[in-house]
mmCIF file of C-alpha atoms in Angstrom:
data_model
loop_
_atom_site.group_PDB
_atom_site.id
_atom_site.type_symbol
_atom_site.label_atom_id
_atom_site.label_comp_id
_atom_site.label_asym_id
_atom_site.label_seq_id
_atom_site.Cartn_x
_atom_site.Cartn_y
_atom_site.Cartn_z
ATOM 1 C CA UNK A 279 -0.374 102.171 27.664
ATOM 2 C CA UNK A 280 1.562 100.981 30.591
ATOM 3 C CA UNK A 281 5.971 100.549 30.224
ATOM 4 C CA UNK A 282 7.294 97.206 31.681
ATOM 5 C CA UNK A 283 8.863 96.371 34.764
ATOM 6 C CA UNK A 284 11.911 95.287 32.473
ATOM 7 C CA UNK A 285 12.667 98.379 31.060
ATOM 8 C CA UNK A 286 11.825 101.183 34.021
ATOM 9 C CA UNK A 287 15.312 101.147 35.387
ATOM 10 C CA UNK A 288 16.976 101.302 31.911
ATOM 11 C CA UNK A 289 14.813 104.042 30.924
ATOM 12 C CA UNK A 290 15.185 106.427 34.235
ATOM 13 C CA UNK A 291 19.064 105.953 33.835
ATOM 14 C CA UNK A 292 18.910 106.627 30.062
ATOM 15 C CA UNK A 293 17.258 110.009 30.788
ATOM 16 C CA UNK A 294 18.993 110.491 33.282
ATOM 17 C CA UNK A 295 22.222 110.340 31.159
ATOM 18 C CA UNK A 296 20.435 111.967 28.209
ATOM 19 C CA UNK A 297 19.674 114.921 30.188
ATOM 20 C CA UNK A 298 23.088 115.782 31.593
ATOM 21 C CA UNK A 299 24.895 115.295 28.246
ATOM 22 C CA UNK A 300 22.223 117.723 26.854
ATOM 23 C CA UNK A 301 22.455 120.620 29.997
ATOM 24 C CA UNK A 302 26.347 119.496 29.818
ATOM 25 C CA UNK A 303 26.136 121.139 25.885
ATOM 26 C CA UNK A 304 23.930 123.777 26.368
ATOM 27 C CA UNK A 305 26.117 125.257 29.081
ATOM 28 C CA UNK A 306 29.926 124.351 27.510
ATOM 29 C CA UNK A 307 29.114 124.712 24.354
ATOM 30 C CA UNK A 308 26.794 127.692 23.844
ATOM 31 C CA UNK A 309 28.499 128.783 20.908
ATOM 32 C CA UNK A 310 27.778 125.813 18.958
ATOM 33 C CA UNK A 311 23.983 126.244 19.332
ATOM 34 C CA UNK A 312 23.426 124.174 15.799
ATOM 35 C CA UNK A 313 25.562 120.809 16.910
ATOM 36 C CA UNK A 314 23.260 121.396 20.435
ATOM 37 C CA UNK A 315 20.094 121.303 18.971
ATOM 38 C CA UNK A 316 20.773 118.333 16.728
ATOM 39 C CA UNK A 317 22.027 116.373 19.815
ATOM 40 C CA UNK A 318 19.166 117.089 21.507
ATOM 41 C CA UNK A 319 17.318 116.502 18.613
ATOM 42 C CA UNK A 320 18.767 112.836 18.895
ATOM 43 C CA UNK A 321 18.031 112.471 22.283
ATOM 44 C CA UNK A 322 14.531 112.498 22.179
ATOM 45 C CA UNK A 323 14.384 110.183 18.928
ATOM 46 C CA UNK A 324 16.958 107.490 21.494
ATOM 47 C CA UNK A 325 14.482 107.803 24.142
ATOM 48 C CA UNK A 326 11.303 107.466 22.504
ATOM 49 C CA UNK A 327 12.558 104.548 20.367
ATOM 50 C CA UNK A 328 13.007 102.969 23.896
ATOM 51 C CA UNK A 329 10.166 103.920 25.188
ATOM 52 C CA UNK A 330 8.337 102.324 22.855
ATOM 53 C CA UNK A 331 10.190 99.164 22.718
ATOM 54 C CA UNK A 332 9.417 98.713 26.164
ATOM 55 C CA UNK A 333 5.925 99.442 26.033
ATOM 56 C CA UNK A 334 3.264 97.065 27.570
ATOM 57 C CA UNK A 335 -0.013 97.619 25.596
ATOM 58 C CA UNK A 336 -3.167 96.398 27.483
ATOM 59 C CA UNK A 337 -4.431 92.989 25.432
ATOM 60 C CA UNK A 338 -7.753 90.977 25.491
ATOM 61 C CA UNK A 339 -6.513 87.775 25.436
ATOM 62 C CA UNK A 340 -7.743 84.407 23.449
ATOM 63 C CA UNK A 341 -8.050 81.307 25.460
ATOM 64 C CA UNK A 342 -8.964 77.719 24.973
ATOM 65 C CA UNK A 343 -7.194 74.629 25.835
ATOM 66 C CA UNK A 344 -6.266 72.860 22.247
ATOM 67 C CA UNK A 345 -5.569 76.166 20.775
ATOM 68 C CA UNK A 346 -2.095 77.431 20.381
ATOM 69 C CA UNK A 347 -1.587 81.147 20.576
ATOM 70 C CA UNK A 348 1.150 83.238 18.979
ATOM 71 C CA UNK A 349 3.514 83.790 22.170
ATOM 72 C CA UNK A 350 4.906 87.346 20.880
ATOM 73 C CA UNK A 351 4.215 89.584 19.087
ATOM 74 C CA UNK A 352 6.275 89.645 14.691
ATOM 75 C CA UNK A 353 6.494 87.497 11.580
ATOM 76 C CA UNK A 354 6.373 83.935 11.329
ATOM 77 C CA UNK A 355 9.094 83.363 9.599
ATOM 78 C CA UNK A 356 9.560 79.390 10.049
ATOM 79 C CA UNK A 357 6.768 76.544 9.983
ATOM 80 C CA UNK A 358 8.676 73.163 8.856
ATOM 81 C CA UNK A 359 8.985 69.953 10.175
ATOM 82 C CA UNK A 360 12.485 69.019 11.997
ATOM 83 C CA UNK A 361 14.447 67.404 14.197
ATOM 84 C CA UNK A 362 13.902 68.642 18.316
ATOM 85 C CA UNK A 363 17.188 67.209 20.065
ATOM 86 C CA UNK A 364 17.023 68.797 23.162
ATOM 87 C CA UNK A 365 13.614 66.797 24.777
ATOM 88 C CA UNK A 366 11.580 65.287 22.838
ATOM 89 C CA UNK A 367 14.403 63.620 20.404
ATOM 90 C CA UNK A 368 12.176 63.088 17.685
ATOM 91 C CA UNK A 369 10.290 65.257 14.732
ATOM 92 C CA UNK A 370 8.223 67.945 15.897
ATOM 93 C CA UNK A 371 6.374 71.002 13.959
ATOM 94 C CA UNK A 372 8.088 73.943 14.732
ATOM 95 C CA UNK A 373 6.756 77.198 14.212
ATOM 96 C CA UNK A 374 9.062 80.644 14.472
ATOM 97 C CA UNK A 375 8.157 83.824 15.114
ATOM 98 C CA UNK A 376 10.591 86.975 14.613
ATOM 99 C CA UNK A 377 10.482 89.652 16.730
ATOM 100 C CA UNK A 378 12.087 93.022 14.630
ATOM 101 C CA UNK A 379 13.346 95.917 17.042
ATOM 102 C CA UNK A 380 9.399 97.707 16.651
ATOM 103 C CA UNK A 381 7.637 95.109 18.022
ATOM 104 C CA UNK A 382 6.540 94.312 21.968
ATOM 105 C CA UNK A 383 9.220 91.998 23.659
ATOM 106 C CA UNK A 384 6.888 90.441 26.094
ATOM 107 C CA UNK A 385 6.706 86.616 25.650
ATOM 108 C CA UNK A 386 3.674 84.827 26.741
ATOM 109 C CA UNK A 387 2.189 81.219 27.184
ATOM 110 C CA UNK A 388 0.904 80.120 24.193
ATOM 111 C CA UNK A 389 -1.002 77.151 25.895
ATOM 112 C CA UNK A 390 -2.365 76.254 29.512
ATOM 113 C CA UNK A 391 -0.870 73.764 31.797
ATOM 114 C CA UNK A 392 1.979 72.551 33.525
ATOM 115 C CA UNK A 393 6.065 72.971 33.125
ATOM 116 C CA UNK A 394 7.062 69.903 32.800
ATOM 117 C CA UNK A 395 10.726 70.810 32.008
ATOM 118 C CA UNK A 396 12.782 73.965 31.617
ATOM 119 C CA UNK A 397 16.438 74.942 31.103
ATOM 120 C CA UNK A 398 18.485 78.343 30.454
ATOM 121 C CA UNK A 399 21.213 77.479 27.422
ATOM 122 C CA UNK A 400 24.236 80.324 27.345
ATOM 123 C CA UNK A 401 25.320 80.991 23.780
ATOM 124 C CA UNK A 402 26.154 82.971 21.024
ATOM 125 C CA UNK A 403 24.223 85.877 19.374
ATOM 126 C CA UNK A 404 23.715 85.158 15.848
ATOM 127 C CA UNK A 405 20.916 86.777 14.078
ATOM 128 C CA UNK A 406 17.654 85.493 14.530
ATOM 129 C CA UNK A 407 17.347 84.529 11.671
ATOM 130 C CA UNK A 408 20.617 82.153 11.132
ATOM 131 C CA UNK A 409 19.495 78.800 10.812
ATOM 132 C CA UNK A 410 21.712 77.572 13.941
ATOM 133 C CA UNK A 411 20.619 80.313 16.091
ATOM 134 C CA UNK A 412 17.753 78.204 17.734
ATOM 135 C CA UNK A 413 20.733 76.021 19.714
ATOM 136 C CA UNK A 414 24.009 78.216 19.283
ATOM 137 C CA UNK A 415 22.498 81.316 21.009
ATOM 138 C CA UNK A 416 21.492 82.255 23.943
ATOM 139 C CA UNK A 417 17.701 80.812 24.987
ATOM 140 C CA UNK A 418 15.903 79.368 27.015
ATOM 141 C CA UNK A 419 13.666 76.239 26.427
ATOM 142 C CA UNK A 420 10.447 75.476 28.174
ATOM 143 C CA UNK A 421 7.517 72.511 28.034
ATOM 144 C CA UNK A 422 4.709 72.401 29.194
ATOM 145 C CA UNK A 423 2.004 69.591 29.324
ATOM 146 C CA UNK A 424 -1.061 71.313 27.872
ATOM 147 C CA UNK A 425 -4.489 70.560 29.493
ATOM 148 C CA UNK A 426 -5.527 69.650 25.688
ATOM 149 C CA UNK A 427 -2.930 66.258 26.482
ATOM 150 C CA UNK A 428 0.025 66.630 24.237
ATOM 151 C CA UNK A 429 3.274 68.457 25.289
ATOM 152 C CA UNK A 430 3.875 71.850 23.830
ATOM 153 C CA UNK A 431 8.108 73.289 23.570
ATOM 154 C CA UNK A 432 8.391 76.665 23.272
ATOM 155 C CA UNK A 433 12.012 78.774 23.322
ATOM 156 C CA UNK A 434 12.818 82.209 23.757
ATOM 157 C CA UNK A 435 15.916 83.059 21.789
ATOM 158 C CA UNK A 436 18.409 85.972 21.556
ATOM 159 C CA UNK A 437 19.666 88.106 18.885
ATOM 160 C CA UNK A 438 22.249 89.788 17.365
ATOM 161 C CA UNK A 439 20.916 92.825 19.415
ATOM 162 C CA UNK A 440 19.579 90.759 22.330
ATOM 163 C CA UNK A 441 21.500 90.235 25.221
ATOM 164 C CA UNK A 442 19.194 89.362 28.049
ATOM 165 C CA UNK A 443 16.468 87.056 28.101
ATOM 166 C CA UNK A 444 13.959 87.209 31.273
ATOM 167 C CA UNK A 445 11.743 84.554 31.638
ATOM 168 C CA UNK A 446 8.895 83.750 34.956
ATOM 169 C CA UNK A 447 8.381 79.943 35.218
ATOM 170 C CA UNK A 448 10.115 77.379 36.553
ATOM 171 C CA UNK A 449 9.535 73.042 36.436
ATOM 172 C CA UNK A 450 6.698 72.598 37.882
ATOM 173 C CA UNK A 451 4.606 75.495 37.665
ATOM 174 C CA UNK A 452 1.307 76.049 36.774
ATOM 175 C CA UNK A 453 0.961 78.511 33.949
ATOM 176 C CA UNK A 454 -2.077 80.019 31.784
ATOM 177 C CA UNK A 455 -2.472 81.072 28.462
ATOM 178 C CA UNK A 456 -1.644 84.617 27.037
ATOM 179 C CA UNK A 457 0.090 85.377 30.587
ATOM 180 C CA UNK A 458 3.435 86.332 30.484
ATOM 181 C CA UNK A 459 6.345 84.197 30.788
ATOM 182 C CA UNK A 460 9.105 86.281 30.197
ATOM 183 C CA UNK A 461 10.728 89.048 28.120
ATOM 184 C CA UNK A 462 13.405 89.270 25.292
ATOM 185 C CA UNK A 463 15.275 92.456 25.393
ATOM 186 C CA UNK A 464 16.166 94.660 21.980
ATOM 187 C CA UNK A 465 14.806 92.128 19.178
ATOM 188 C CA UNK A 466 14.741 87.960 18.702
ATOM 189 C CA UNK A 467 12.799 84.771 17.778
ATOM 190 C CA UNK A 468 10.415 82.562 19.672
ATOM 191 C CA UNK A 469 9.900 78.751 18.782
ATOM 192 C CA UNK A 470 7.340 76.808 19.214
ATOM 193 C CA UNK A 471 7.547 72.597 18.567
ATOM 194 C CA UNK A 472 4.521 70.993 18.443
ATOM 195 C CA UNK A 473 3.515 67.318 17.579
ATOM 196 C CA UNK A 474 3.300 66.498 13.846
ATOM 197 C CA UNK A 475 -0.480 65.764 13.368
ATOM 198 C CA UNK A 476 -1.582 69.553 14.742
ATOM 199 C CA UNK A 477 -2.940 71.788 12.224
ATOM 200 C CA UNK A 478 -1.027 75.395 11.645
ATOM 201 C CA UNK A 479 -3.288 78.257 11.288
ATOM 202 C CA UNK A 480 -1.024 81.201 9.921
ATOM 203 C CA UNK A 481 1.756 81.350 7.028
ATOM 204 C CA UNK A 482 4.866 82.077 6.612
ATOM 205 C CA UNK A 483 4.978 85.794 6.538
ATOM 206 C CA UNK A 484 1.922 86.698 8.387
ATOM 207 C CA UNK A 485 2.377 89.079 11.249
ATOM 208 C CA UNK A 486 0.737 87.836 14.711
ATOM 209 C CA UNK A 487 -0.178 89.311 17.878
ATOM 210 C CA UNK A 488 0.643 87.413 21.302
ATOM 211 C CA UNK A 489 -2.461 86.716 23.327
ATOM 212 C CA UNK A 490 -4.059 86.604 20.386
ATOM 213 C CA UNK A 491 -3.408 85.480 17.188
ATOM 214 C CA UNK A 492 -4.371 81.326 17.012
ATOM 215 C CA UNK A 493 -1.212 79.677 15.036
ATOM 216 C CA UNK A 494 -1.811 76.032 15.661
ATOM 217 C CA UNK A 495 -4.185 73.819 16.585
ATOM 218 C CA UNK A 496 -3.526 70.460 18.731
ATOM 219 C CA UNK A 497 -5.267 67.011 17.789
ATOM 220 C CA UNK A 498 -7.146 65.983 20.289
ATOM 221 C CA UNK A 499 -10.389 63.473 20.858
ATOM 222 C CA UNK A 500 -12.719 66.615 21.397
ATOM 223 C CA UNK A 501 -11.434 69.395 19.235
ATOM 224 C CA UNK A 502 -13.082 72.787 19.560
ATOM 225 C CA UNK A 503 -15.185 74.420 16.939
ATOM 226 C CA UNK A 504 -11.810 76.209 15.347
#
């Protein structure tokens, strides 16, 4: 399993630190061998929760141009029809995903096709889960016109714990399904709005995989066999 680009730097510095608080003990504070051994104890729990966070596990992705696929990896936690007042101004699907601490923070296209719009919001950092968090925190919002026809919004979000969002596209790109778009650093929430006739494949409470797990399904005038 491969570690991200995103968090290399902030785990050679964390080690980095980790280490010399550790040799800093051992050498100062010999006589408090017990205290030492817990610390370092600590250390290695600190950097292997990080290392895993920032882990990039090698995927075989699911493709196919009317299919939505999950675009992280956590729960659904939201699939309701409401009100999308940023672009499309009218009632959408959405569908939510949380993404707890444990899970891989790598965001990816849930469709093929073309950004037709995108825009980086600076906010707040409610909990993922607060209703209002989807446009009070910090996100970013991004459509794209799918091959399949209809136009697909999709929004990284930030949590409590979250306090950088890296994203990849920009208007106008080209961009395929399962690859990456961005990354959400220590926990959040992805949306996805979709029109109100396409058919939701998962439930609230499932766990998904992104790349792979089909959530949605877009009306079109040839639908595939799913």
């Amino acid at each position: 399993m491969k570690i991200h680009k995103e968090g290399r730097r902030i785990l050679f510095f964390t080690l980095l630190a980790l280490l010399a608080a550790n040799l800093l003990l051992f050498r100062y504070n010999a006589e408090n061998s017990g205290f030492n051994k817990v610390f370092a104890g600590i250390s290695v729990i600190v950097f292997l929760t990080l290392l895993q966070f920032f882990r990039s596990p090698a995927r075989r992705l699911f493709t196919h141009e009317d299919l939505i696929i999950a675009p992280a990896d956590g729960k659904v936690v939201v699939i309701e029809d409401v009100e999308e007042p940023e672009y499309f101004n009218d009632r959408r699907k959405q569908i939510s995903i949380f993404m707890s601490p444990i899970n891989v923070h790598i965001t990816r296209n849930p469709i093929s096709g073309i950004v037709r719009y995108f825009k980086y919001h600076p906010g707040n950092y409610l909990v993922a889960w607060h209703p209002k968090s989807s446009t009070k925190n910090e996100r970013t919002t991004v459509v794209v016109e799918s091959e399949a026809g209809p136009l697909v919004l999709f929004r990284q979000i930030a949590g409590a714990m979250a306090r950088r969002i890296v994203w990849y596209v920009n208007e106008g790109d080209e961009v395929s399904q399962g690859e990456e778009f961005g990354f959400i650093k220590f926990g959040s929430r992805v949306d996805i709005f979709v029109p109100l006739d396409t058919e939701v494949k998962v439930q609230i409470g499932e766990k998904v995989k992104g790349g792979q797990t089909i959530i949605a399904q877009l009306k079109t005038d040839a639908p595939s066999l799913f």
